[in-house]
């Protein structure tokens, strides 16, 4: 799994 | 979107509603840490900069509500209800929280761009922003029931994000370790409070520290 920022969260 | 994230966001909205309701009905901000509230505004402003270049109905609406309500709370605390705020019991040294969050943001952002560093800063700062409020409750040794409901709802918000992250980890190819670590720290900081809230307030007694 790739570690990335989940852009769709508050 | 999943049920945990939605429930978390609803608890966040509820916490803001409780806080503003408490202040406007009692015409007082006693028991509320100005420093924590100022940190939350800083968190929202630095995290939601992307309002300027991305739009999604749900997220953008919530971001505007969080920034707007946070600014409104600070307005109430510095304007109409200023006489009810006692700076002498709101003495937590926030410079260490801001400094620590800034160092972590500069060292481990997902990308070294201003927006991403500020986003990372906001994640770390949010995880500790409640400390001045908890410190204030600890100093006074008691809190009004409505204040404890506010702190509980705010803690429940990030706690509910944890099953959301587990769900997302299991169902997608991406995960967000930074949010998860900071979110777990944030929830752990609330754990003592949750325990006392559960054993006292929910059983109809006053919130008093042992």
PDB file of C-alpha atoms in Angstrom:
ATOM      1  CA  UNK A   1       0.000   0.000   0.000  1.00  0.00           C
ATOM      2  CA  UNK A   2       1.194   3.469  -0.859  1.00  0.00           C
ATOM      3  CA  UNK A   3       1.600   6.043   1.912  1.00  0.00           C
ATOM      4  CA  UNK A   4      -0.002   9.249   0.689  1.00  0.00           C
ATOM      5  CA  UNK A   5      -2.026  12.072   2.103  1.00  0.00           C
ATOM      6  CA  UNK A   6      -5.746  11.355   1.824  1.00  0.00           C
ATOM      7  CA  UNK A   7      -6.864  14.644   0.274  1.00  0.00           C
ATOM      8  CA  UNK A   8     -10.563  14.115   0.796  1.00  0.00           C
ATOM      9  CA  UNK A   9     -10.634  14.212   4.596  1.00  0.00           C
ATOM     10  CA  UNK A  10     -11.386  17.079   6.925  1.00  0.00           C
TER      11      UNK A  10
ATOM     12  CA  UNK B   1     -17.201   8.443   2.596  1.00  0.00           C
ATOM     13  CA  UNK B   2     -18.024   5.852   5.200  1.00  0.00           C
ATOM     14  CA  UNK B   3     -20.161   5.809   8.320  1.00  0.00           C
ATOM     15  CA  UNK B   4     -17.219   6.384  10.701  1.00  0.00           C
ATOM     16  CA  UNK B   5     -15.977   9.482   8.934  1.00  0.00           C
ATOM     17  CA  UNK B   6     -19.491  10.872   8.603  1.00  0.00           C
ATOM     18  CA  UNK B   7     -20.189  10.225  12.303  1.00  0.00           C
ATOM     19  CA  UNK B   8     -16.835  11.818  13.199  1.00  0.00           C
ATOM     20  CA  UNK B   9     -17.631  14.948  11.194  1.00  0.00           C
ATOM     21  CA  UNK B  10     -21.092  15.124  12.790  1.00  0.00           C
ATOM     22  CA  UNK B  11     -19.528  14.949  16.264  1.00  0.00           C
ATOM     23  CA  UNK B  12     -17.199  17.755  15.223  1.00  0.00           C
ATOM     24  CA  UNK B  13     -20.188  19.874  14.172  1.00  0.00           C
ATOM     25  CA  UNK B  14     -22.028  18.961  17.393  1.00  0.00           C
ATOM     26  CA  UNK B  15     -19.022  20.019  19.499  1.00  0.00           C
ATOM     27  CA  UNK B  16     -18.989  23.448  17.839  1.00  0.00           C
ATOM     28  CA  UNK B  17     -22.747  23.784  18.298  1.00  0.00           C
ATOM     29  CA  UNK B  18     -22.466  22.890  22.012  1.00  0.00           C
ATOM     30  CA  UNK B  19     -19.657  25.389  22.515  1.00  0.00           C
ATOM     31  CA  UNK B  20     -21.460  28.295  20.844  1.00  0.00           C
ATOM     32  CA  UNK B  21     -24.727  27.335  22.568  1.00  0.00           C
ATOM     33  CA  UNK B  22     -23.010  27.288  25.965  1.00  0.00           C
ATOM     34  CA  UNK B  23     -21.432  30.687  25.408  1.00  0.00           C
ATOM     35  CA  UNK B  24     -24.468  32.475  23.982  1.00  0.00           C
ATOM     36  CA  UNK B  25     -27.021  31.109  26.496  1.00  0.00           C
ATOM     37  CA  UNK B  26     -24.836  31.693  29.565  1.00  0.00           C
ATOM     38  CA  UNK B  27     -23.351  34.890  28.047  1.00  0.00           C
ATOM     39  CA  UNK B  28     -20.041  33.623  29.352  1.00  0.00           C
ATOM     40  CA  UNK B  29     -16.951  31.810  28.162  1.00  0.00           C
ATOM     41  CA  UNK B  30     -15.823  30.790  31.629  1.00  0.00           C
ATOM     42  CA  UNK B  31     -14.155  27.385  31.658  1.00  0.00           C
ATOM     43  CA  UNK B  32     -13.239  27.580  27.960  1.00  0.00           C
ATOM     44  CA  UNK B  33      -9.560  27.899  27.071  1.00  0.00           C
ATOM     45  CA  UNK B  34      -8.948  30.809  24.726  1.00  0.00           C
ATOM     46  CA  UNK B  35      -5.594  29.290  23.827  1.00  0.00           C
ATOM     47  CA  UNK B  36      -7.143  26.023  22.626  1.00  0.00           C
ATOM     48  CA  UNK B  37      -9.706  27.944  20.587  1.00  0.00           C
ATOM     49  CA  UNK B  38      -7.005  30.100  19.006  1.00  0.00           C
ATOM     50  CA  UNK B  39      -5.004  26.961  18.154  1.00  0.00           C
ATOM     51  CA  UNK B  40      -8.069  25.433  16.459  1.00  0.00           C
ATOM     52  CA  UNK B  41      -8.498  28.511  14.261  1.00  0.00           C
ATOM     53  CA  UNK B  42      -4.813  28.239  13.330  1.00  0.00           C
ATOM     54  CA  UNK B  43      -5.348  24.520  12.558  1.00  0.00           C
ATOM     55  CA  UNK B  44      -8.302  25.166  10.246  1.00  0.00           C
ATOM     56  CA  UNK B  45      -6.741  28.126   8.449  1.00  0.00           C
ATOM     57  CA  UNK B  46      -3.494  26.251   7.732  1.00  0.00           C
ATOM     58  CA  UNK B  47      -5.226  22.987   6.749  1.00  0.00           C
ATOM     59  CA  UNK B  48      -7.999  24.348   4.570  1.00  0.00           C
ATOM     60  CA  UNK B  49      -5.897  26.598   2.327  1.00  0.00           C
ATOM     61  CA  UNK B  50      -6.945  24.290  -0.503  1.00  0.00           C
ATOM     62  CA  UNK B  51     -10.345  25.989  -0.427  1.00  0.00           C
ATOM     63  CA  UNK B  52      -8.719  28.352  -2.910  1.00  0.00           C
ATOM     64  CA  UNK B  53      -7.997  25.675  -5.519  1.00  0.00           C
ATOM     65  CA  UNK B  54     -10.258  22.681  -4.900  1.00  0.00           C
ATOM     66  CA  UNK B  55     -14.000  22.444  -4.561  1.00  0.00           C
ATOM     67  CA  UNK B  56     -16.114  19.557  -3.304  1.00  0.00           C
ATOM     68  CA  UNK B  57     -19.557  20.412  -1.975  1.00  0.00           C
ATOM     69  CA  UNK B  58     -19.387  18.427   1.294  1.00  0.00           C
ATOM     70  CA  UNK B  59     -15.756  19.129   2.182  1.00  0.00           C
ATOM     71  CA  UNK B  60     -15.733  22.783   1.124  1.00  0.00           C
ATOM     72  CA  UNK B  61     -18.944  23.508   3.050  1.00  0.00           C
ATOM     73  CA  UNK B  62     -17.573  21.857   6.195  1.00  0.00           C
ATOM     74  CA  UNK B  63     -14.238  23.660   5.882  1.00  0.00           C
ATOM     75  CA  UNK B  64     -15.990  27.017   5.664  1.00  0.00           C
ATOM     76  CA  UNK B  65     -18.178  26.114   8.669  1.00  0.00           C
ATOM     77  CA  UNK B  66     -15.127  25.097  10.737  1.00  0.00           C
ATOM     78  CA  UNK B  67     -13.141  28.235   9.903  1.00  0.00           C
ATOM     79  CA  UNK B  68     -16.177  30.508  10.291  1.00  0.00           C
ATOM     80  CA  UNK B  69     -17.426  29.063  13.579  1.00  0.00           C
ATOM     81  CA  UNK B  70     -13.914  29.017  15.014  1.00  0.00           C
ATOM     82  CA  UNK B  71     -13.458  32.694  14.119  1.00  0.00           C
ATOM     83  CA  UNK B  72     -16.892  33.433  15.623  1.00  0.00           C
ATOM     84  CA  UNK B  73     -15.924  31.731  18.913  1.00  0.00           C
ATOM     85  CA  UNK B  74     -12.740  33.807  19.079  1.00  0.00           C
ATOM     86  CA  UNK B  75     -14.794  36.910  18.334  1.00  0.00           C
ATOM     87  CA  UNK B  76     -17.139  36.083  21.240  1.00  0.00           C
ATOM     88  CA  UNK B  77     -14.203  35.452  23.556  1.00  0.00           C
ATOM     89  CA  UNK B  78     -12.330  38.632  22.685  1.00  0.00           C
ATOM     90  CA  UNK B  79     -15.393  40.869  22.283  1.00  0.00           C
ATOM     91  CA  UNK B  80     -18.751  40.483  24.063  1.00  0.00           C
ATOM     92  CA  UNK B  81     -17.702  37.861  26.632  1.00  0.00           C
ATOM     93  CA  UNK B  82     -14.146  39.007  27.250  1.00  0.00           C
ATOM     94  CA  UNK B  83     -14.853  39.992  30.896  1.00  0.00           C
ATOM     95  CA  UNK B  84     -15.832  36.370  31.655  1.00  0.00           C
ATOM     96  CA  UNK B  85     -12.506  34.952  30.484  1.00  0.00           C
ATOM     97  CA  UNK B  86      -9.852  34.511  33.145  1.00  0.00           C
ATOM     98  CA  UNK B  87      -6.376  34.447  31.565  1.00  0.00           C
ATOM     99  CA  UNK B  88      -4.854  33.542  34.945  1.00  0.00           C
ATOM    100  CA  UNK B  89      -6.104  29.948  34.701  1.00  0.00           C
ATOM    101  CA  UNK B  90      -5.375  29.637  30.963  1.00  0.00           C
ATOM    102  CA  UNK B  91      -1.623  29.437  31.282  1.00  0.00           C
ATOM    103  CA  UNK B  92      -0.505  26.508  29.150  1.00  0.00           C
ATOM    104  CA  UNK B  93       2.639  27.349  27.158  1.00  0.00           C
ATOM    105  CA  UNK B  94       1.369  26.994  23.601  1.00  0.00           C
ATOM    106  CA  UNK B  95       4.660  28.058  22.046  1.00  0.00           C
ATOM    107  CA  UNK B  96       5.999  24.516  22.586  1.00  0.00           C
ATOM    108  CA  UNK B  97       2.991  23.001  20.821  1.00  0.00           C
ATOM    109  CA  UNK B  98       3.328  25.373  17.862  1.00  0.00           C
ATOM    110  CA  UNK B  99       7.117  24.910  17.760  1.00  0.00           C
ATOM    111  CA  UNK B 100       6.900  21.116  17.943  1.00  0.00           C
ATOM    112  CA  UNK B 101       4.248  20.951  15.219  1.00  0.00           C
ATOM    113  CA  UNK B 102       6.319  23.299  13.034  1.00  0.00           C
ATOM    114  CA  UNK B 103       9.474  21.179  13.418  1.00  0.00           C
ATOM    115  CA  UNK B 104       7.642  17.926  12.612  1.00  0.00           C
ATOM    116  CA  UNK B 105       5.940  19.584   9.625  1.00  0.00           C
ATOM    117  CA  UNK B 106       9.256  20.798   8.224  1.00  0.00           C
ATOM    118  CA  UNK B 107      10.913  17.407   8.742  1.00  0.00           C
ATOM    119  CA  UNK B 108       8.224  14.990   7.490  1.00  0.00           C
ATOM    120  CA  UNK B 109       5.732  16.511   5.048  1.00  0.00           C
ATOM    121  CA  UNK B 110       4.494  14.410   2.129  1.00  0.00           C
ATOM    122  CA  UNK B 111       5.915  17.122  -0.148  1.00  0.00           C
ATOM    123  CA  UNK B 112       8.100  20.149   0.565  1.00  0.00           C
ATOM    124  CA  UNK B 113       5.672  22.740  -0.731  1.00  0.00           C
ATOM    125  CA  UNK B 114       4.231  25.537   1.462  1.00  0.00           C
ATOM    126  CA  UNK B 115       0.697  24.130   1.288  1.00  0.00           C
ATOM    127  CA  UNK B 116       1.787  20.587   2.190  1.00  0.00           C
ATOM    128  CA  UNK B 117       4.055  21.726   5.038  1.00  0.00           C
ATOM    129  CA  UNK B 118       1.203  23.844   6.444  1.00  0.00           C
ATOM    130  CA  UNK B 119      -1.193  20.899   6.088  1.00  0.00           C
ATOM    131  CA  UNK B 120       1.231  18.671   8.037  1.00  0.00           C
ATOM    132  CA  UNK B 121       1.686  21.420  10.639  1.00  0.00           C
ATOM    133  CA  UNK B 122      -2.111  21.550  11.084  1.00  0.00           C
ATOM    134  CA  UNK B 123      -2.337  17.781  11.575  1.00  0.00           C
ATOM    135  CA  UNK B 124       0.285  17.788  14.353  1.00  0.00           C
ATOM    136  CA  UNK B 125      -1.053  20.958  15.937  1.00  0.00           C
ATOM    137  CA  UNK B 126      -4.614  19.619  16.014  1.00  0.00           C
ATOM    138  CA  UNK B 127      -3.435  16.496  17.825  1.00  0.00           C
ATOM    139  CA  UNK B 128      -2.303  18.617  20.803  1.00  0.00           C
ATOM    140  CA  UNK B 129      -4.570  21.692  20.535  1.00  0.00           C
ATOM    141  CA  UNK B 130      -6.863  20.433  23.315  1.00  0.00           C
ATOM    142  CA  UNK B 131      -4.013  20.430  25.884  1.00  0.00           C
ATOM    143  CA  UNK B 132      -4.548  24.039  27.107  1.00  0.00           C
ATOM    144  CA  UNK B 133      -8.246  23.192  27.614  1.00  0.00           C
ATOM    145  CA  UNK B 134      -7.488  19.947  29.497  1.00  0.00           C
ATOM    146  CA  UNK B 135      -4.807  21.759  31.515  1.00  0.00           C
ATOM    147  CA  UNK B 136      -7.375  24.406  32.473  1.00  0.00           C
ATOM    148  CA  UNK B 137      -9.897  21.766  33.582  1.00  0.00           C
ATOM    149  CA  UNK B 138      -7.164  20.077  35.583  1.00  0.00           C
ATOM    150  CA  UNK B 139      -6.149  23.343  37.259  1.00  0.00           C
ATOM    151  CA  UNK B 140      -9.683  24.212  38.302  1.00  0.00           C
ATOM    152  CA  UNK B 141     -10.403  20.569  39.236  1.00  0.00           C
ATOM    153  CA  UNK B 142     -13.952  20.710  37.888  1.00  0.00           C
ATOM    154  CA  UNK B 143     -15.869  21.695  34.773  1.00  0.00           C
ATOM    155  CA  UNK B 144     -19.433  22.608  33.926  1.00  0.00           C
ATOM    156  CA  UNK B 145     -21.350  19.652  32.496  1.00  0.00           C
ATOM    157  CA  UNK B 146     -21.878  21.453  29.176  1.00  0.00           C
ATOM    158  CA  UNK B 147     -18.118  22.057  28.884  1.00  0.00           C
ATOM    159  CA  UNK B 148     -17.480  18.351  29.426  1.00  0.00           C
ATOM    160  CA  UNK B 149     -20.014  17.521  26.676  1.00  0.00           C
ATOM    161  CA  UNK B 150     -18.107  19.858  24.377  1.00  0.00           C
ATOM    162  CA  UNK B 151     -14.735  18.240  25.115  1.00  0.00           C
ATOM    163  CA  UNK B 152     -16.259  14.765  24.747  1.00  0.00           C
ATOM    164  CA  UNK B 153     -17.809  15.554  21.336  1.00  0.00           C
ATOM    165  CA  UNK B 154     -14.521  17.043  20.132  1.00  0.00           C
ATOM    166  CA  UNK B 155     -12.610  13.955  21.261  1.00  0.00           C
ATOM    167  CA  UNK B 156     -15.164  11.569  19.771  1.00  0.00           C
ATOM    168  CA  UNK B 157     -14.656  13.259  16.395  1.00  0.00           C
ATOM    169  CA  UNK B 158     -11.016  12.218  15.990  1.00  0.00           C
ATOM    170  CA  UNK B 159     -11.582   8.902  17.790  1.00  0.00           C
ATOM    171  CA  UNK B 160     -14.196   8.012  15.130  1.00  0.00           C
ATOM    172  CA  UNK B 161     -11.676   8.810  12.412  1.00  0.00           C
ATOM    173  CA  UNK B 162      -9.595   5.838  13.617  1.00  0.00           C
ATOM    174  CA  UNK B 163     -12.083   3.129  12.484  1.00  0.00           C
ATOM    175  CA  UNK B 164     -12.467   5.248   9.318  1.00  0.00           C
ATOM    176  CA  UNK B 165      -8.728   4.934   8.662  1.00  0.00           C
ATOM    177  CA  UNK B 166      -8.793   1.208   9.402  1.00  0.00           C
ATOM    178  CA  UNK B 167     -11.713   0.838   6.973  1.00  0.00           C
ATOM    179  CA  UNK B 168      -9.903   2.857   4.327  1.00  0.00           C
ATOM    180  CA  UNK B 169      -6.669   0.931   4.884  1.00  0.00           C
ATOM    181  CA  UNK B 170      -8.499  -2.336   4.258  1.00  0.00           C
ATOM    182  CA  UNK B 171     -10.497  -1.150   1.251  1.00  0.00           C
ATOM    183  CA  UNK B 172      -8.077   1.019  -0.740  1.00  0.00           C
ATOM    184  CA  UNK B 173      -4.504   1.001  -2.015  1.00  0.00           C
ATOM    185  CA  UNK B 174      -3.596   4.192  -0.154  1.00  0.00           C
ATOM    186  CA  UNK B 175      -3.205   5.112   3.471  1.00  0.00           C
ATOM    187  CA  UNK B 176      -2.162   8.189   5.377  1.00  0.00           C
ATOM    188  CA  UNK B 177       0.303   7.249   8.148  1.00  0.00           C
ATOM    189  CA  UNK B 178       0.789  10.844   9.291  1.00  0.00           C
ATOM    190  CA  UNK B 179      -2.901  11.483   9.932  1.00  0.00           C
ATOM    191  CA  UNK B 180      -3.213   8.111  11.630  1.00  0.00           C
ATOM    192  CA  UNK B 181      -0.277   8.594  14.030  1.00  0.00           C
ATOM    193  CA  UNK B 182      -1.386  12.141  14.931  1.00  0.00           C
ATOM    194  CA  UNK B 183      -5.002  11.031  15.233  1.00  0.00           C
ATOM    195  CA  UNK B 184      -4.103   8.207  17.600  1.00  0.00           C
ATOM    196  CA  UNK B 185      -2.002  10.594  19.744  1.00  0.00           C
ATOM    197  CA  UNK B 186      -4.931  13.011  19.788  1.00  0.00           C
ATOM    198  CA  UNK B 187      -7.330  10.284  20.934  1.00  0.00           C
ATOM    199  CA  UNK B 188      -4.896   9.043  23.596  1.00  0.00           C
ATOM    200  CA  UNK B 189      -4.671  12.578  25.039  1.00  0.00           C
ATOM    201  CA  UNK B 190      -8.435  12.475  25.520  1.00  0.00           C
ATOM    202  CA  UNK B 191      -8.485   9.012  27.079  1.00  0.00           C
ATOM    203  CA  UNK B 192      -8.196  10.133  30.733  1.00  0.00           C
ATOM    204  CA  UNK B 193     -10.906  12.672  30.093  1.00  0.00           C
ATOM    205  CA  UNK B 194     -13.142  10.061  28.403  1.00  0.00           C
ATOM    206  CA  UNK B 195     -12.735   7.813  31.422  1.00  0.00           C
ATOM    207  CA  UNK B 196     -13.755  10.467  33.947  1.00  0.00           C
ATOM    208  CA  UNK B 197     -16.548  11.679  31.646  1.00  0.00           C
ATOM    209  CA  UNK B 198     -17.895   8.131  31.431  1.00  0.00           C
ATOM    210  CA  UNK B 199     -17.613   7.316  35.136  1.00  0.00           C
ATOM    211  CA  UNK B 200     -18.937  10.666  36.403  1.00  0.00           C
ATOM    212  CA  UNK B 201     -20.883  12.823  33.950  1.00  0.00           C
ATOM    213  CA  UNK B 202     -22.777  10.001  32.268  1.00  0.00           C
ATOM    214  CA  UNK B 203     -23.823   8.728  35.669  1.00  0.00           C
ATOM    215  CA  UNK B 204     -25.293  12.093  36.575  1.00  0.00           C
ATOM    216  CA  UNK B 205     -22.541  13.361  38.790  1.00  0.00           C
ATOM    217  CA  UNK B 206     -20.528  16.538  38.453  1.00  0.00           C
ATOM    218  CA  UNK B 207     -17.275  16.474  36.553  1.00  0.00           C
ATOM    219  CA  UNK B 208     -14.699  16.686  39.317  1.00  0.00           C
ATOM    220  CA  UNK B 209     -11.203  15.365  39.224  1.00  0.00           C
ATOM    221  CA  UNK B 210     -10.273  12.882  41.927  1.00  0.00           C
TER     222      UNK B 210
END
